Coordinates of C-alpha atoms in Angstrom, one line a residue:
X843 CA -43.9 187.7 209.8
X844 CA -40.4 188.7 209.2
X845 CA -39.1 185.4 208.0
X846 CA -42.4 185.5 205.6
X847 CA -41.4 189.0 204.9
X848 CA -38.1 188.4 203.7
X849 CA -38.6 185.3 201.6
X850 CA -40.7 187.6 200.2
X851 CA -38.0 190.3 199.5
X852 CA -35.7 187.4 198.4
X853 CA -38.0 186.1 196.0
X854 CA -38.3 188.9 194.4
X855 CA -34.8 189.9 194.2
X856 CA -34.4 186.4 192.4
X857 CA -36.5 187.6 190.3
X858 CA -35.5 190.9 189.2
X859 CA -31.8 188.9 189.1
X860 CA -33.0 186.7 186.7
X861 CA -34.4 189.3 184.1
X862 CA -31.3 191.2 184.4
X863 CA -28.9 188.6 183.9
X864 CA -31.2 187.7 180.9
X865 CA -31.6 191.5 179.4
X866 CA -27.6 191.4 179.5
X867 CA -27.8 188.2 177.8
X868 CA -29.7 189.7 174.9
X869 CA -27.7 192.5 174.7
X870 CA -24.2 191.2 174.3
X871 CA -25.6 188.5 171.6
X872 CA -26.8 191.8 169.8
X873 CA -23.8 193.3 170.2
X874 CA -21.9 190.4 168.9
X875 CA -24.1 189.9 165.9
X876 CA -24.2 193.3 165.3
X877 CA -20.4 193.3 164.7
X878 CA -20.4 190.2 162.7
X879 CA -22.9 191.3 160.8
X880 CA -20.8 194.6 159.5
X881 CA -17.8 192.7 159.5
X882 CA -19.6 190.8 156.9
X883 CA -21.2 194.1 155.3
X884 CA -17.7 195.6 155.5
X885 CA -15.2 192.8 154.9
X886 CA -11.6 193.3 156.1
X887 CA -10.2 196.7 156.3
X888 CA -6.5 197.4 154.5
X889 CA -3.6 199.3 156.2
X890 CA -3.2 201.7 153.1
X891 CA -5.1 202.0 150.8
X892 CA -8.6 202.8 152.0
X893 CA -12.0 201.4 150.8
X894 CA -13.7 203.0 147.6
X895 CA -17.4 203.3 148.2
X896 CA -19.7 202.5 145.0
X897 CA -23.3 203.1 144.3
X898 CA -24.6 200.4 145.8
X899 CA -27.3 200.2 148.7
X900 CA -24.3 197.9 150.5
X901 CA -21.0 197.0 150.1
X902 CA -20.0 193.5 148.7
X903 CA -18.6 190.6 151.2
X904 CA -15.9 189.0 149.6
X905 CA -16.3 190.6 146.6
X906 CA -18.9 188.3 145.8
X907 CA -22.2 188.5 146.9
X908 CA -24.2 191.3 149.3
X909 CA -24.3 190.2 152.9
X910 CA -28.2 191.6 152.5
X911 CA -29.4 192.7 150.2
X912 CA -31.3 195.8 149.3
X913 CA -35.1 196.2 149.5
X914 CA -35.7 195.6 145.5
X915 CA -33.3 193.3 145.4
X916 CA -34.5 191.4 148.0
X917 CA -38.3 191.2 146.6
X918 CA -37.1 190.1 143.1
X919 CA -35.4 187.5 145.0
X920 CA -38.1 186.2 147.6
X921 CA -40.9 186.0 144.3
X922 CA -37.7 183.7 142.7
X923 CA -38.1 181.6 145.4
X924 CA -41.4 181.3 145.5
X925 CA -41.5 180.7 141.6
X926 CA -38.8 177.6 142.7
X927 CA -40.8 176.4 145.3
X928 CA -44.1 176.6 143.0
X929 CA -42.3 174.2 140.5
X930 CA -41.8 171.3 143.0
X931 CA -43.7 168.1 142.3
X932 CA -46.2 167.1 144.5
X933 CA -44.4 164.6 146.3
X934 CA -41.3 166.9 146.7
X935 CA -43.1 169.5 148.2
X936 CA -45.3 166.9 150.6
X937 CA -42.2 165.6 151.8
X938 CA -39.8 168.8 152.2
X939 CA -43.5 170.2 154.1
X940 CA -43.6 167.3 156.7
X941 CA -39.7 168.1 157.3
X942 CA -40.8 171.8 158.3
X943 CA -43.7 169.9 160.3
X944 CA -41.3 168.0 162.2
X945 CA -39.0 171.2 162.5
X946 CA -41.3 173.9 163.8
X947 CA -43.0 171.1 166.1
X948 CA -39.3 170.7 167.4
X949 CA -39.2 174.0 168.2
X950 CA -42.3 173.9 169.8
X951 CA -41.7 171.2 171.9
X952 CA -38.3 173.2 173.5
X953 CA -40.5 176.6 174.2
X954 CA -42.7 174.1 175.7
X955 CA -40.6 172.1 177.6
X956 CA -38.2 175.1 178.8
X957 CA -41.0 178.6 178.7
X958 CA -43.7 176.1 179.6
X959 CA -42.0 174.5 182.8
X960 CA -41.5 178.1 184.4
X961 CA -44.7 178.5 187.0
X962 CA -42.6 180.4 190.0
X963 CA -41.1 183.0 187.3
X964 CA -44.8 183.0 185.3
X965 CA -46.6 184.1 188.9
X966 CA -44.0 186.3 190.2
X967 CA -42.7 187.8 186.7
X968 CA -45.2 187.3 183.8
X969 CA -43.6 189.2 181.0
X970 CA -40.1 187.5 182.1
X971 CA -41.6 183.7 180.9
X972 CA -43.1 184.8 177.9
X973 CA -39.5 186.0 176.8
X974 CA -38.5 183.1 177.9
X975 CA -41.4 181.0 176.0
X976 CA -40.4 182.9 172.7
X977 CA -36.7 183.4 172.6
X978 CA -36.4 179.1 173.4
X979 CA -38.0 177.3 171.0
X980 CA -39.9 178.4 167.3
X981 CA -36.4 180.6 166.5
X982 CA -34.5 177.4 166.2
X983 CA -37.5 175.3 164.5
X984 CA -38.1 177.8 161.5
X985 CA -33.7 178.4 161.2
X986 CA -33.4 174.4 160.5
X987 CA -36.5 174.7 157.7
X988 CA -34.8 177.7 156.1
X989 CA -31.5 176.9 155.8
X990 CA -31.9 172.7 154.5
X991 CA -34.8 174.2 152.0
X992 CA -38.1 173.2 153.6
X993 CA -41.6 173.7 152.8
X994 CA -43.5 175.7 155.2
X995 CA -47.4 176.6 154.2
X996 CA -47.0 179.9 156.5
X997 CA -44.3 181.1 154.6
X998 CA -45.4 179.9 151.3
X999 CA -48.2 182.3 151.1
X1000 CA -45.6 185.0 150.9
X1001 CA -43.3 184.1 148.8
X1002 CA -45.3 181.5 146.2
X1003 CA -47.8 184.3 146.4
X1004 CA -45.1 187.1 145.4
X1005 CA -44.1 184.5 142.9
X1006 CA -47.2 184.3 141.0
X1007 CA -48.2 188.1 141.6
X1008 CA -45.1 188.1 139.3
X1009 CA -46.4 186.1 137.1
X1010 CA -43.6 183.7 137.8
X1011 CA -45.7 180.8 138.1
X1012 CA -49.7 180.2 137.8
X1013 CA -52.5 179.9 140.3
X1014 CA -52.7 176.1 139.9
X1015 CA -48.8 176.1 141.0
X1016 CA -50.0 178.4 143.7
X1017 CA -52.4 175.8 145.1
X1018 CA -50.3 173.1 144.6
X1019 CA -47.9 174.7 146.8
X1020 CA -49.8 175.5 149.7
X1021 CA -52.0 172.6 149.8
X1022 CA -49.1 170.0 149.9
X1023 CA -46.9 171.7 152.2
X1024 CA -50.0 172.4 154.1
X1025 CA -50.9 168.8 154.0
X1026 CA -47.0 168.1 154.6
X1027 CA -46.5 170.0 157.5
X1028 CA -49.5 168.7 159.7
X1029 CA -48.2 165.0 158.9
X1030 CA -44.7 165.7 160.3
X1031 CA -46.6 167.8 163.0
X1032 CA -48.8 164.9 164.1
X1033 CA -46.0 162.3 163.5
X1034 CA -43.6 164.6 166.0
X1035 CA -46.8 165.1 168.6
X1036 CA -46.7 161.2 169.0
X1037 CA -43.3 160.5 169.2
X1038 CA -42.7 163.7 172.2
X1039 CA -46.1 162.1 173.8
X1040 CA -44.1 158.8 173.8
X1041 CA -40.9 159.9 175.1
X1042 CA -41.8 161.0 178.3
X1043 CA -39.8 164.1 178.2
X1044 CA -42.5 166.6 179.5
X1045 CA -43.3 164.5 182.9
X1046 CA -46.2 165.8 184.8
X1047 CA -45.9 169.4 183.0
X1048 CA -49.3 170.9 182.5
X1049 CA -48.3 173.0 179.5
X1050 CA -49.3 171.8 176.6
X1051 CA -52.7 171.0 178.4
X1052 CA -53.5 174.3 179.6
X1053 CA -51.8 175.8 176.2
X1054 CA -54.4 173.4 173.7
X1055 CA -57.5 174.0 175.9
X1056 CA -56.9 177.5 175.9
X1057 CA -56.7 178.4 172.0
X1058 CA -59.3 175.7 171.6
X1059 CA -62.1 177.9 173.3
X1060 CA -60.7 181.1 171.7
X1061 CA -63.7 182.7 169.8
X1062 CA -63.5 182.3 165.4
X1063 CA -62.7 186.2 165.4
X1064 CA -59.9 186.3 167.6
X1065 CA -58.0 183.0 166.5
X1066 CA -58.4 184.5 163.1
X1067 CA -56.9 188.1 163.6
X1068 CA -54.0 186.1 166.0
X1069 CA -53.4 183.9 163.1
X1070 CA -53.4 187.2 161.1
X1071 CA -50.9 188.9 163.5
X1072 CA -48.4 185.9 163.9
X1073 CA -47.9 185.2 160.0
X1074 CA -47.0 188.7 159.3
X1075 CA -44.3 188.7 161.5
X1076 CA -43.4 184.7 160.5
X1077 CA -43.3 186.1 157.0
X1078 CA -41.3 189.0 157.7
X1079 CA -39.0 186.9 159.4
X1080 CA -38.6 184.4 155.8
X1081 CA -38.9 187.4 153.9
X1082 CA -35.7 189.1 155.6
X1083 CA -34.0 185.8 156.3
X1084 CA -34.2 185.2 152.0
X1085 CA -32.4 188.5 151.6
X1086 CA -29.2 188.0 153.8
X1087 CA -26.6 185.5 152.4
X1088 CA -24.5 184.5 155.6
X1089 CA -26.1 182.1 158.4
X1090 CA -25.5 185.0 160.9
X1091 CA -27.6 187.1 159.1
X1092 CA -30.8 184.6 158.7
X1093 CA -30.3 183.9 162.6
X1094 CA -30.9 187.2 163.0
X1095 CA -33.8 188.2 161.0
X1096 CA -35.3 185.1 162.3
X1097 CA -34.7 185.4 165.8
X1098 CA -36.5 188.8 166.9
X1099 CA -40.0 188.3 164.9
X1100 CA -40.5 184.8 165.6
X1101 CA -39.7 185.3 169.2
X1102 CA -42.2 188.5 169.0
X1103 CA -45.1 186.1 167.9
X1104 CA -44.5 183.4 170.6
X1105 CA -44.2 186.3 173.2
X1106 CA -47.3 187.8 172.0
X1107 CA -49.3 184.8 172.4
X1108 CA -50.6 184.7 168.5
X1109 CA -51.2 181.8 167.0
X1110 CA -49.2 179.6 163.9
X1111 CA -51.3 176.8 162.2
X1112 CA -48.2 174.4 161.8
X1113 CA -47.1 175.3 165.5
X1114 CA -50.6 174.2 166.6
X1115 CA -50.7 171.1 164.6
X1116 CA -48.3 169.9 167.1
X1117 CA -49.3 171.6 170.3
X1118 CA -52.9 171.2 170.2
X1119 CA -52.3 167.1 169.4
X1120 CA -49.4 166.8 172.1
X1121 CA -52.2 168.5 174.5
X1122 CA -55.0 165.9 173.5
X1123 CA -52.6 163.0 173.7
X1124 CA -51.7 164.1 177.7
X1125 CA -55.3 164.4 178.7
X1126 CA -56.7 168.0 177.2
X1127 CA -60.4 167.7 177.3
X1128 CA -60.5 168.2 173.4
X1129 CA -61.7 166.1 170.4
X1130 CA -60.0 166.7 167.0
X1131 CA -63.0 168.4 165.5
X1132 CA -63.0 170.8 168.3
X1133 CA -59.4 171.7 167.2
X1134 CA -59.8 171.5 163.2
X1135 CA -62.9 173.9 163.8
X1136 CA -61.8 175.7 166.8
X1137 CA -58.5 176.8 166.0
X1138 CA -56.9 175.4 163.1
X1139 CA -59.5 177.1 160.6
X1140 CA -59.7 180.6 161.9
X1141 CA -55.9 180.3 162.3
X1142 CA -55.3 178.9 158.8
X1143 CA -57.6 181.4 157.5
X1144 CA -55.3 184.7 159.5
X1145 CA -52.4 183.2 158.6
X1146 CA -53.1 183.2 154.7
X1147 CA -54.1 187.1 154.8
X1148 CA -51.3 187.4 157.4
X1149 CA -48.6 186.2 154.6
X1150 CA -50.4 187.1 151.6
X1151 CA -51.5 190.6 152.2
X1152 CA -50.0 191.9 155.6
X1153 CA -46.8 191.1 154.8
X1154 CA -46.2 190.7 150.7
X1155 CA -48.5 192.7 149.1
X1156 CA -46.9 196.0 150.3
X1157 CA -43.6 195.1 148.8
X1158 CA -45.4 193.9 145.6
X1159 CA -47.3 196.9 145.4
X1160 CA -44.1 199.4 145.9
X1161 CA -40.8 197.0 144.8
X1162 CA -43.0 194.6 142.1
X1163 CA -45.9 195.0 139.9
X1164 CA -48.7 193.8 141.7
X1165 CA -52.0 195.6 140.4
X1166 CA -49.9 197.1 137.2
X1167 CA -51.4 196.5 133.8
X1168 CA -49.1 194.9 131.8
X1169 CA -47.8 197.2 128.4

């Protein structure tokens, strides 16, 4: 009983050693992007003569351009982007979306293979693997769409959406836009499903079993209000990210609310269109209507009002002139 007793004690020392090692982890990246990030704001501070503040919300960095910029600034920009997006061919935008397929399913594929593989820390220390499951994985999928100019449906019905809201582009645009990156994304999602089910990488990991069989039997109402939940935050995430002009800065406002949503447990249609096929490929008792009519709808569905409304429509209600008559 005392040998039982203290493998106990030990295990849960372990534990507890674990999250603290990994709570000092997040706070000393913080920390250091926290002074990067007014370093950048700030720029290089002179012996003499000191800095002359202006007007503006922020200072420049380099002289050149904000490092973020402010709140109006940043709409006006985010509804330009979506206005550059909505002018894509078809084929351009089909192709850049199964990029951001391939991407997000990457980043699926590490939460999966390092939050996923974590049973002892799950049953002894739940919250401590759902950090785990967020911070390692979608963060880095969604960075690599941003930053080589992908097209992701999820965040498309922000920005393309603020776009034409604008008046910068035209609802045919609009559905151009989300229906080939939609169509984009869950080709480079399956494509990416295949090729992880053929390496062999996962082993004997139940994961992405348990994970498809489980937002497969979620009810219509609840996979719609997760998809609801996780594209606000995805969008506030691309929103941010489209305001800051240095790659520390898009790390950042990508980081914390994609990590959020995985952590969370909500739900992301082009995340699912690889985990949900991965699962079915190892074994998960699901056909492909299940999950089209199970999940991906009610998903899709949340995510749209997630992006469009949730997230953009303040801003375009406050910073743009959505629901203004024109003079």
């Amino acid at each position: 009983k005392a040998l039982i007793k203290q493998l106990h004690l030990t295990k849960d020392a372990l534990s507890d050693s674990i999250l603290t090692m990994y709570m000092k982890s997040i706070l000393l990246a913080t920390a250091l992007l926290a002074s990067s990030t007014a370093t950048a704001f700030n720029g290089p501070k002179p012996l003499t003569t000191p800095q002359r503040h202006t007007g503006s919300a922020l200072q420049m960095s380099g002289g050149a351009a904000p490092a973020l910029k402010p709140p109006a600034a940043m709409y006006e920009g985010a509804a330009a982007a979506g206005a550059a997006k909505a002018a894509g061919s078809w084929s351009k935008i089909f192709k850049l979306g199964m990029v951001s397929g391939a991407h997000i399913g990457f980043g699926s594929y590490l939460a999966i293979t390092v939050g996923g593989a974590c049973p002892g820390i799950a049953s002894a220390n739940p919250g401590l693997q759902k950090i785990i499951f967020g911070a390692f994985g979608l963060p880095f999928g969604l960075i690599m769409t941003l930053v080589t100019g992908g097209e992701l449906f999820t965040g498309n019905t922000a920005l393309v959406t603020a776009a034409w809201k604008e008046g910068k582009t035209d609802g045919q645009s609009l559905m151009k836009s989300w229906i080939a990156s939609y169509a984009g994304n869950f080709v480079g999602s399956l494509i990416l499903a295949y090729l992880a089910f053929k390496s062999g990488t996962l082993g004997n990991a139940p994961a992405s079993v348990a994970i498809a069989t489980a937002k497969c039997n979620l009810p219509f109402d609840v996979a719609f209000v997760r998809g609801i939940l996780c594209n606000w935050l995805v969008c506030m995430a691309v929103y941010m990210a489209s305001g800051c002009a240095t790659m520390i800065g898009k790390m950042t406002a990508v980081w914390f609310p994609i990590s959020a949503f995985v952590a969370l447990g909500l739900d992301h249609s082009v995340a699912n269109m690889f985990i949900i096929p991965l699962g079915i490929l190892r074994g998960a008792e699901i056909t492909f209507g299940q999950f089209i009519v199970k999940n991906l709808i009610p998903v899709t569905l949340g995510n749209i009002v997630g992006g469009a409304i949730m997230c953009m429509a303040p801003f375009g209600t406050t910073l743009g002139n959505w629901g203004k008559k024109s003079e």
